[in-house]
């Protein structure tokens, strides 16, 4: 949450330190941001699952999940798809440029409930960012012992669209999490090939194969609507209850602090009451996403 | 609590006198309609008015407000760094506000002053505002009573109540802010007969009737949401947004950046849930792309979500402006009734 002594609409000034083009089609870039003021950095404490409003003077703000982990100190990472006015402009910015970050905003994955449990992480496409944050956080030496077995399934349409390839190498090489990467298809024209085994298939079918027991487990899941639609029945068949499954939602936002009104789903505001909801909570909300 | 008596002429002079220590906003007739404006030399306040067309919510929550400012001129050392725009929070009085409009600020306050986040502009401006309101039996047929406004003598939102006794007003301070304003207004001492007269004031037979909302609390959100009644309610709606702009309790806003040469402002502007752009994602997806979805959201927010979340009644003071302004006669009182009587 934003420090209570602050005006919640006033962004922290940050500098773009590095821009990583994540995908072959250049549609997704990760922005590494560093705080201009040390004291702002100290005030900014977050939990994986939260998001920020990236604030570009003259263009506006966009709500983007924090892709870095609190265990990665000194910077914040945001992976942004080139889509609208603000994200389009952000993609044209360069290292050294000054912009703003407002946050951290929203709630987070249910870390208190996840402690001592098996963790299943399911992500698809560009929605993998806060799950990247979560995996890095879980794998940190001070945290890994808090969780039992960790299984992650991450899918993209093709190899060129896989995010965080340096991290995928690391996670696949390690034995502390059971990491499964999948793409819908491997195209001949794609020149890059990973050094590890990459599944071919949609996320729901890989989940069906790799996630076989709901016992003592929590699922955190974030992805495009089609992936969610077809993964939910798989999880249900395995035996997961709606209370064990947590999703991260998105909606158009402006204020990010529950005041401007537009991001509601029923009586809940995605920006403030969410973005993370259990499937059980969502079942009580109107179907208007 | 202090009471003072003013003849009708003296009340205008009292409002004028307050200009020494406050910015004073008064109702004046402009064309066919009344509106609140800053009391300046030559203005003729009309305290006999019934209702302003636009609610006075903009005096605390401006229709367009500069929030932050910045420079994008890279020659300046602080370029691209946002700062709060300087503001004037000198004390202001809304003189002659009607009690339902005064109450609307209390209805909206729960949105801007929360445990987690505080909107600094709303809070400072509300704190700097004294609401001096007129209580009179002249409410019109479009109005209705809600938990947040029971009738012409409901003074819960006011700092000073002005009771209209026909040839004079009896002013009663209700809060500390009101006490201070009334002390600056002057006025004559109140006689025992005058005091007795204001005690006897009761809503007349024309006073607004309550719209039925007593059973809405017990309804299940998803049952109401999935009801087919929304198609019928929304059928005529042309999504003009007049209801939301005139509503004294609608608080939704947009945030926009504007650049003039190399200097920029971040502005907050009233928005409306009636417009498709309000919820349109950058991807093109729109969770409320259809008219019926937007109309449903407006009424569900006002009459169900707000009620459930804050337990302070429905998000409405029954002013009837939306009823008057709607070009296709959508009537919130009928919607309350439909929701209240709804069975699955």
Short mmCIF file of N, CA and C in Angstrom, two decimals, chain B residues 108-237:
data_model
loop_
_atom_site.label_atom_id
_atom_site.label_comp_id
_atom_site.label_asym_id
_atom_site.label_seq_id
_atom_site.Cartn_x
_atom_site.Cartn_y
_atom_site.Cartn_z
N UNK B 108 -20.87 11.06 -0.21
CA UNK B 108 -19.66 10.88 -1.03
C UNK B 108 -18.39 10.77 -0.19
N UNK B 109 -18.43 11.29 1.02
CA UNK B 109 -17.22 11.35 1.84
C UNK B 109 -16.59 9.97 2.07
N UNK B 110 -17.43 8.95 2.15
CA UNK B 110 -16.92 7.58 2.40
C UNK B 110 -16.02 7.09 1.26
N UNK B 111 -16.17 7.70 0.08
CA UNK B 111 -15.34 7.28 -1.05
C UNK B 111 -13.97 7.95 -1.03
N UNK B 112 -13.93 9.17 -0.55
CA UNK B 112 -12.69 9.95 -0.66
C UNK B 112 -11.86 9.96 0.62
N UNK B 113 -12.52 9.69 1.73
CA UNK B 113 -11.81 9.70 3.01
C UNK B 113 -11.92 8.30 3.60
N UNK B 114 -10.99 7.43 3.22
CA UNK B 114 -11.08 6.05 3.66
C UNK B 114 -9.93 5.73 4.60
N UNK B 115 -10.03 4.59 5.22
CA UNK B 115 -8.99 4.20 6.16
C UNK B 115 -7.65 4.03 5.42
N UNK B 116 -7.71 3.48 4.21
CA UNK B 116 -6.48 3.18 3.48
C UNK B 116 -5.93 4.38 2.72
N UNK B 117 -6.79 5.10 2.07
CA UNK B 117 -6.33 6.22 1.23
C UNK B 117 -7.16 7.45 1.50
N UNK B 118 -6.49 8.58 1.48
CA UNK B 118 -7.18 9.85 1.70
C UNK B 118 -6.97 10.73 0.47
N UNK B 119 -8.07 11.21 -0.09
CA UNK B 119 -7.95 12.15 -1.19
C UNK B 119 -7.70 13.53 -0.60
N UNK B 120 -6.50 14.08 -0.77
CA UNK B 120 -6.17 15.31 -0.04
C UNK B 120 -7.02 16.51 -0.47
N UNK B 121 -7.39 16.54 -1.73
CA UNK B 121 -8.13 17.70 -2.23
C UNK B 121 -9.55 17.71 -1.69
N UNK B 122 -10.19 16.56 -1.76
CA UNK B 122 -11.56 16.46 -1.23
C UNK B 122 -11.56 16.80 0.26
N UNK B 123 -10.65 16.19 0.99
CA UNK B 123 -10.67 16.34 2.46
C UNK B 123 -10.44 17.79 2.86
N UNK B 124 -9.46 18.42 2.22
CA UNK B 124 -9.17 19.81 2.62
C UNK B 124 -10.31 20.75 2.24
N UNK B 125 -10.89 20.50 1.05
CA UNK B 125 -11.94 21.42 0.62
C UNK B 125 -13.22 21.21 1.43
N UNK B 126 -13.53 19.98 1.76
CA UNK B 126 -14.73 19.71 2.59
C UNK B 126 -14.55 20.34 3.97
N UNK B 127 -13.33 20.20 4.49
CA UNK B 127 -13.05 20.77 5.82
C UNK B 127 -13.13 22.29 5.79
N UNK B 128 -12.82 22.90 4.65
CA UNK B 128 -12.81 24.37 4.56
C UNK B 128 -14.19 24.93 4.21
N UNK B 129 -15.17 24.04 4.07
CA UNK B 129 -16.49 24.48 3.60
C UNK B 129 -17.52 24.46 4.71
N UNK B 130 -18.25 25.56 4.84
CA UNK B 130 -19.36 25.64 5.78
C UNK B 130 -20.65 25.65 4.97
N UNK B 131 -21.58 24.78 5.36
CA UNK B 131 -22.81 24.63 4.59
C UNK B 131 -23.97 25.27 5.36
N UNK B 132 -24.46 26.39 4.82
CA UNK B 132 -25.56 27.12 5.43
C UNK B 132 -26.79 26.85 4.58
N UNK B 133 -27.75 26.10 5.13
CA UNK B 133 -28.80 25.57 4.27
C UNK B 133 -30.20 26.01 4.62
N UNK B 134 -31.05 26.02 3.61
CA UNK B 134 -32.42 26.51 3.76
C UNK B 134 -33.40 25.34 3.90
N UNK B 135 -34.18 25.37 4.99
CA UNK B 135 -35.18 24.35 5.24
C UNK B 135 -36.56 24.96 5.00
N UNK B 136 -37.22 24.42 4.00
CA UNK B 136 -38.52 25.01 3.64
C UNK B 136 -39.38 23.94 2.99
N UNK B 137 -40.67 24.05 3.19
CA UNK B 137 -41.60 23.06 2.65
C UNK B 137 -41.92 23.34 1.19
N UNK B 138 -40.93 23.18 0.33
CA UNK B 138 -41.23 23.49 -1.08
C UNK B 138 -40.61 22.44 -1.99
N UNK B 139 -40.46 21.24 -1.47
CA UNK B 139 -39.79 20.21 -2.27
C UNK B 139 -40.75 19.73 -3.36
N UNK B 140 -40.18 19.37 -4.50
CA UNK B 140 -41.04 19.12 -5.66
C UNK B 140 -41.40 17.64 -5.82
N UNK B 141 -42.26 17.39 -6.78
CA UNK B 141 -42.85 16.06 -6.94
C UNK B 141 -41.88 15.01 -7.48
N UNK B 142 -40.72 15.45 -8.00
CA UNK B 142 -39.74 14.49 -8.51
C UNK B 142 -38.86 13.94 -7.39
N UNK B 143 -38.95 14.59 -6.24
CA UNK B 143 -38.05 14.20 -5.14
C UNK B 143 -38.63 13.04 -4.36
N UNK B 144 -37.75 12.38 -3.63
CA UNK B 144 -38.23 11.30 -2.77
C UNK B 144 -37.30 11.17 -1.57
N UNK B 145 -37.82 10.50 -0.56
CA UNK B 145 -37.03 10.38 0.67
C UNK B 145 -36.18 9.10 0.62
N UNK B 146 -34.96 9.19 1.14
CA UNK B 146 -34.10 8.01 1.28
C UNK B 146 -33.55 8.04 2.70
N UNK B 147 -32.75 7.04 3.03
CA UNK B 147 -32.13 7.05 4.36
C UNK B 147 -31.26 8.29 4.54
N UNK B 148 -30.80 8.84 3.44
CA UNK B 148 -29.89 9.99 3.55
C UNK B 148 -30.58 11.34 3.41
N UNK B 149 -31.87 11.31 3.23
CA UNK B 149 -32.60 12.58 3.20
C UNK B 149 -34.07 12.27 3.45
N UNK B 150 -34.53 12.67 4.62
CA UNK B 150 -35.88 12.25 4.98
C UNK B 150 -36.93 13.30 4.65
N UNK B 151 -36.52 14.55 4.45
CA UNK B 151 -37.52 15.58 4.18
C UNK B 151 -36.94 16.96 4.37
N UNK B 152 -37.78 17.99 4.19
CA UNK B 152 -37.27 19.37 4.15
C UNK B 152 -36.58 19.83 5.44
N UNK B 153 -36.86 19.16 6.55
CA UNK B 153 -36.24 19.60 7.81
C UNK B 153 -35.17 18.62 8.30
N UNK B 154 -34.64 17.85 7.36
CA UNK B 154 -33.54 16.93 7.68
C UNK B 154 -32.24 17.72 7.59
N UNK B 155 -31.66 18.02 8.74
CA UNK B 155 -30.53 18.96 8.79
C UNK B 155 -29.19 18.26 8.97
N UNK B 156 -29.11 16.95 8.73
CA UNK B 156 -27.89 16.18 9.06
C UNK B 156 -26.65 16.64 8.30
N UNK B 157 -26.83 17.19 7.11
CA UNK B 157 -25.65 17.57 6.33
C UNK B 157 -25.20 18.99 6.55
N UNK B 158 -25.96 19.76 7.33
CA UNK B 158 -25.74 21.21 7.41
C UNK B 158 -24.86 21.63 8.59
N UNK B 159 -24.25 22.80 8.44
CA UNK B 159 -23.55 23.45 9.56
C UNK B 159 -24.44 24.50 10.20
N UNK B 160 -25.23 25.18 9.36
CA UNK B 160 -26.22 26.13 9.86
C UNK B 160 -27.53 25.84 9.13
N UNK B 161 -28.63 25.73 9.89
CA UNK B 161 -29.94 25.56 9.25
C UNK B 161 -30.66 26.90 9.27
N UNK B 162 -31.24 27.25 8.14
CA UNK B 162 -32.05 28.48 8.06
C UNK B 162 -33.50 28.06 7.87
N UNK B 163 -34.32 28.25 8.92
CA UNK B 163 -35.71 27.83 8.82
C UNK B 163 -36.53 28.99 8.27
N UNK B 164 -37.23 28.75 7.20
CA UNK B 164 -38.03 29.78 6.55
C UNK B 164 -39.38 29.89 7.26
N UNK B 165 -39.61 31.06 7.90
CA UNK B 165 -40.89 31.27 8.57
C UNK B 165 -41.79 32.21 7.75
N UNK B 166 -41.55 32.30 6.48
CA UNK B 166 -42.41 33.13 5.62
C UNK B 166 -41.84 34.52 5.41
N UNK B 167 -41.82 35.33 6.49
CA UNK B 167 -41.29 36.70 6.35
C UNK B 167 -39.87 36.79 6.88
N UNK B 168 -39.37 35.74 7.47
CA UNK B 168 -38.01 35.78 8.02
C UNK B 168 -37.42 34.37 8.10
N UNK B 169 -36.13 34.36 8.36
CA UNK B 169 -35.44 33.08 8.57
C UNK B 169 -34.93 33.02 10.01
N UNK B 170 -35.05 31.86 10.59
CA UNK B 170 -34.41 31.63 11.89
C UNK B 170 -33.19 30.73 11.62
N UNK B 171 -32.02 31.23 11.99
CA UNK B 171 -30.79 30.48 11.74
C UNK B 171 -30.38 29.74 13.01
N UNK B 172 -30.01 28.47 12.83
CA UNK B 172 -29.58 27.68 13.98
C UNK B 172 -28.23 27.04 13.63
N UNK B 173 -27.23 27.28 14.46
CA UNK B 173 -25.93 26.66 14.19
C UNK B 173 -25.96 25.21 14.66
N UNK B 174 -25.31 24.35 13.90
CA UNK B 174 -25.38 22.91 14.20
C UNK B 174 -24.01 22.31 14.46
N UNK B 175 -22.96 22.99 14.05
CA UNK B 175 -21.60 22.48 14.21
C UNK B 175 -20.69 23.64 14.63
N UNK B 176 -19.46 23.29 14.90
CA UNK B 176 -18.49 24.33 15.27
C UNK B 176 -18.26 25.31 14.12
N UNK B 177 -18.14 24.72 12.90
CA UNK B 177 -17.97 25.59 11.72
C UNK B 177 -19.19 26.51 11.56
N UNK B 178 -20.37 25.93 11.83
CA UNK B 178 -21.59 26.70 11.69
C UNK B 178 -21.67 27.81 12.73
N UNK B 179 -21.21 27.50 13.91
CA UNK B 179 -21.20 28.49 15.01
C UNK B 179 -20.38 29.71 14.61
N UNK B 180 -19.23 29.42 14.03
CA UNK B 180 -18.32 30.49 13.62
C UNK B 180 -18.93 31.35 12.50
N UNK B 181 -19.55 30.67 11.55
CA UNK B 181 -20.16 31.43 10.44
C UNK B 181 -21.32 32.26 10.94
N UNK B 182 -22.14 31.67 11.81
CA UNK B 182 -23.31 32.40 12.31
C UNK B 182 -22.89 33.61 13.13
N UNK B 183 -21.81 33.46 13.87
CA UNK B 183 -21.30 34.60 14.65
C UNK B 183 -20.93 35.75 13.72
N UNK B 184 -20.43 35.42 12.53
CA UNK B 184 -20.03 36.46 11.58
C UNK B 184 -21.22 37.01 10.79
N UNK B 185 -22.37 36.33 10.88
CA UNK B 185 -23.54 36.76 10.11
C UNK B 185 -24.36 37.84 10.82
N UNK B 186 -24.18 37.96 12.12
CA UNK B 186 -24.98 38.94 12.87
C UNK B 186 -26.37 38.40 13.14
N UNK B 187 -27.39 39.23 12.88
CA UNK B 187 -28.78 38.79 13.08
C UNK B 187 -29.33 39.24 14.42
N UNK B 188 -30.65 39.10 14.53
CA UNK B 188 -31.33 39.50 15.77
C UNK B 188 -31.53 38.31 16.68
N UNK B 189 -31.72 38.64 17.96
CA UNK B 189 -32.02 37.57 18.90
C UNK B 189 -33.37 36.95 18.55
N UNK B 190 -33.48 35.69 18.91
CA UNK B 190 -34.70 34.95 18.55
C UNK B 190 -35.65 34.97 19.74
N UNK B 191 -36.92 35.24 19.45
CA UNK B 191 -37.91 35.28 20.53
C UNK B 191 -38.38 33.86 20.84
N UNK B 192 -39.03 33.73 21.99
CA UNK B 192 -39.56 32.42 22.38
C UNK B 192 -40.61 31.96 21.37
N UNK B 193 -41.37 32.92 20.85
CA UNK B 193 -42.41 32.57 19.88
C UNK B 193 -41.78 32.03 18.60
N UNK B 194 -40.66 32.65 18.18
CA UNK B 194 -39.99 32.20 16.96
C UNK B 194 -39.41 30.79 17.16
N UNK B 195 -38.81 30.59 18.33
CA UNK B 195 -38.27 29.26 18.63
C UNK B 195 -39.36 28.20 18.59
N UNK B 196 -40.48 28.54 19.19
CA UNK B 196 -41.61 27.61 19.21
C UNK B 196 -42.08 27.35 17.78
N UNK B 197 -42.03 28.40 16.96
CA UNK B 197 -42.51 28.26 15.57
C UNK B 197 -41.64 27.28 14.78
N UNK B 198 -40.31 27.34 14.98
CA UNK B 198 -39.48 26.40 14.21
C UNK B 198 -39.59 24.97 14.75
N UNK B 199 -39.88 24.87 16.04
CA UNK B 199 -40.10 23.53 16.59
C UNK B 199 -41.31 22.87 15.93
N UNK B 200 -42.26 23.69 15.57
CA UNK B 200 -43.52 23.15 15.04
C UNK B 200 -43.45 22.82 13.56
N UNK B 201 -42.37 23.21 12.90
CA UNK B 201 -42.28 22.98 11.45
C UNK B 201 -42.24 21.48 11.16
N UNK B 202 -43.13 21.06 10.31
CA UNK B 202 -43.14 19.65 9.91
C UNK B 202 -43.33 19.58 8.40
N UNK B 203 -42.85 18.50 7.79
CA UNK B 203 -43.04 18.34 6.35
C UNK B 203 -44.53 18.40 6.00
N UNK B 204 -44.88 19.13 4.95
CA UNK B 204 -46.29 19.22 4.57
C UNK B 204 -46.67 18.02 3.69
N UNK B 205 -47.88 18.06 3.20
CA UNK B 205 -48.37 16.89 2.45
C UNK B 205 -47.67 16.73 1.11
N UNK B 206 -47.02 17.79 0.64
CA UNK B 206 -46.28 17.68 -0.62
C UNK B 206 -44.88 17.12 -0.42
N UNK B 207 -44.49 16.92 0.83
CA UNK B 207 -43.12 16.48 1.10
C UNK B 207 -42.87 15.14 0.41
N UNK B 208 -41.61 14.92 0.01
CA UNK B 208 -41.31 13.72 -0.77
C UNK B 208 -41.61 12.43 -0.02
N UNK B 209 -42.17 11.49 -0.75
CA UNK B 209 -42.45 10.17 -0.18
C UNK B 209 -41.22 9.29 -0.35
N UNK B 210 -41.12 8.32 0.51
CA UNK B 210 -39.94 7.43 0.42
C UNK B 210 -40.09 6.48 -0.76
N UNK B 211 -38.97 6.25 -1.45
CA UNK B 211 -38.95 5.16 -2.44
C UNK B 211 -38.65 3.89 -1.66
N UNK B 212 -39.35 2.81 -1.97
CA UNK B 212 -39.15 1.59 -1.15
C UNK B 212 -37.78 0.96 -1.39
N UNK B 213 -36.99 0.86 -0.34
CA UNK B 213 -35.68 0.22 -0.45
C UNK B 213 -35.43 -0.73 0.71
N UNK B 214 -36.42 -0.89 1.58
CA UNK B 214 -36.21 -1.62 2.83
C UNK B 214 -35.84 -3.08 2.65
N UNK B 215 -36.21 -3.69 1.50
CA UNK B 215 -35.94 -5.12 1.33
C UNK B 215 -34.71 -5.40 0.45
N UNK B 216 -34.07 -4.33 0.00
CA UNK B 216 -32.96 -4.52 -0.96
C UNK B 216 -31.74 -5.14 -0.28
N UNK B 217 -31.54 -4.78 0.96
CA UNK B 217 -30.39 -5.30 1.71
C UNK B 217 -30.36 -6.83 1.70
N UNK B 218 -31.51 -7.43 1.82
CA UNK B 218 -31.54 -8.90 1.94
C UNK B 218 -31.43 -9.62 0.59
N UNK B 219 -31.50 -8.87 -0.52
CA UNK B 219 -31.42 -9.53 -1.84
C UNK B 219 -29.98 -9.96 -2.12
N UNK B 220 -29.85 -11.04 -2.87
CA UNK B 220 -28.52 -11.53 -3.27
C UNK B 220 -28.07 -10.76 -4.50
N UNK B 221 -26.84 -10.24 -4.45
CA UNK B 221 -26.32 -9.40 -5.55
C UNK B 221 -26.51 -10.08 -6.90
N UNK B 222 -26.08 -11.33 -7.00
CA UNK B 222 -26.12 -12.00 -8.31
C UNK B 222 -27.55 -12.24 -8.80
N UNK B 223 -28.48 -12.40 -7.87
CA UNK B 223 -29.88 -12.57 -8.30
C UNK B 223 -30.38 -11.27 -8.94
N UNK B 224 -30.11 -10.15 -8.28
CA UNK B 224 -30.53 -8.86 -8.84
C UNK B 224 -29.83 -8.61 -10.17
N UNK B 225 -28.53 -8.90 -10.16
CA UNK B 225 -27.72 -8.65 -11.36
C UNK B 225 -28.24 -9.44 -12.56
N UNK B 226 -28.60 -10.69 -12.32
CA UNK B 226 -29.02 -11.57 -13.43
C UNK B 226 -30.48 -11.37 -13.83
N UNK B 227 -31.17 -10.48 -13.14
CA UNK B 227 -32.59 -10.29 -13.43
C UNK B 227 -32.81 -9.76 -14.85
N UNK B 228 -33.94 -10.14 -15.43
CA UNK B 228 -34.26 -9.64 -16.78
C UNK B 228 -34.84 -8.23 -16.73
N UNK B 229 -35.07 -7.69 -15.53
CA UNK B 229 -35.68 -6.36 -15.45
C UNK B 229 -34.78 -5.28 -16.06
N UNK B 230 -33.49 -5.55 -16.12
CA UNK B 230 -32.57 -4.49 -16.60
C UNK B 230 -32.78 -4.17 -18.07
N UNK B 231 -33.15 -5.18 -18.85
CA UNK B 231 -33.43 -4.93 -20.27
C UNK B 231 -34.57 -3.92 -20.39
N UNK B 232 -35.57 -4.11 -19.58
CA UNK B 232 -36.74 -3.23 -19.60
C UNK B 232 -36.35 -1.82 -19.11
N UNK B 233 -35.60 -1.76 -18.01
CA UNK B 233 -35.23 -0.47 -17.44
C UNK B 233 -34.36 0.32 -18.43
N UNK B 234 -33.41 -0.38 -19.05
CA UNK B 234 -32.43 0.31 -19.90
C UNK B 234 -32.93 0.55 -21.32
N UNK B 235 -34.07 -0.02 -21.64
CA UNK B 235 -34.52 -0.02 -23.03
C UNK B 235 -34.44 1.36 -23.71
N UNK B 236 -34.95 2.37 -23.05
CA UNK B 236 -35.00 3.68 -23.70
C UNK B 236 -33.73 4.50 -23.56
N UNK B 237 -32.83 4.08 -22.69
CA UNK B 237 -31.65 4.90 -22.35
C UNK B 237 -30.83 5.23 -23.59
#
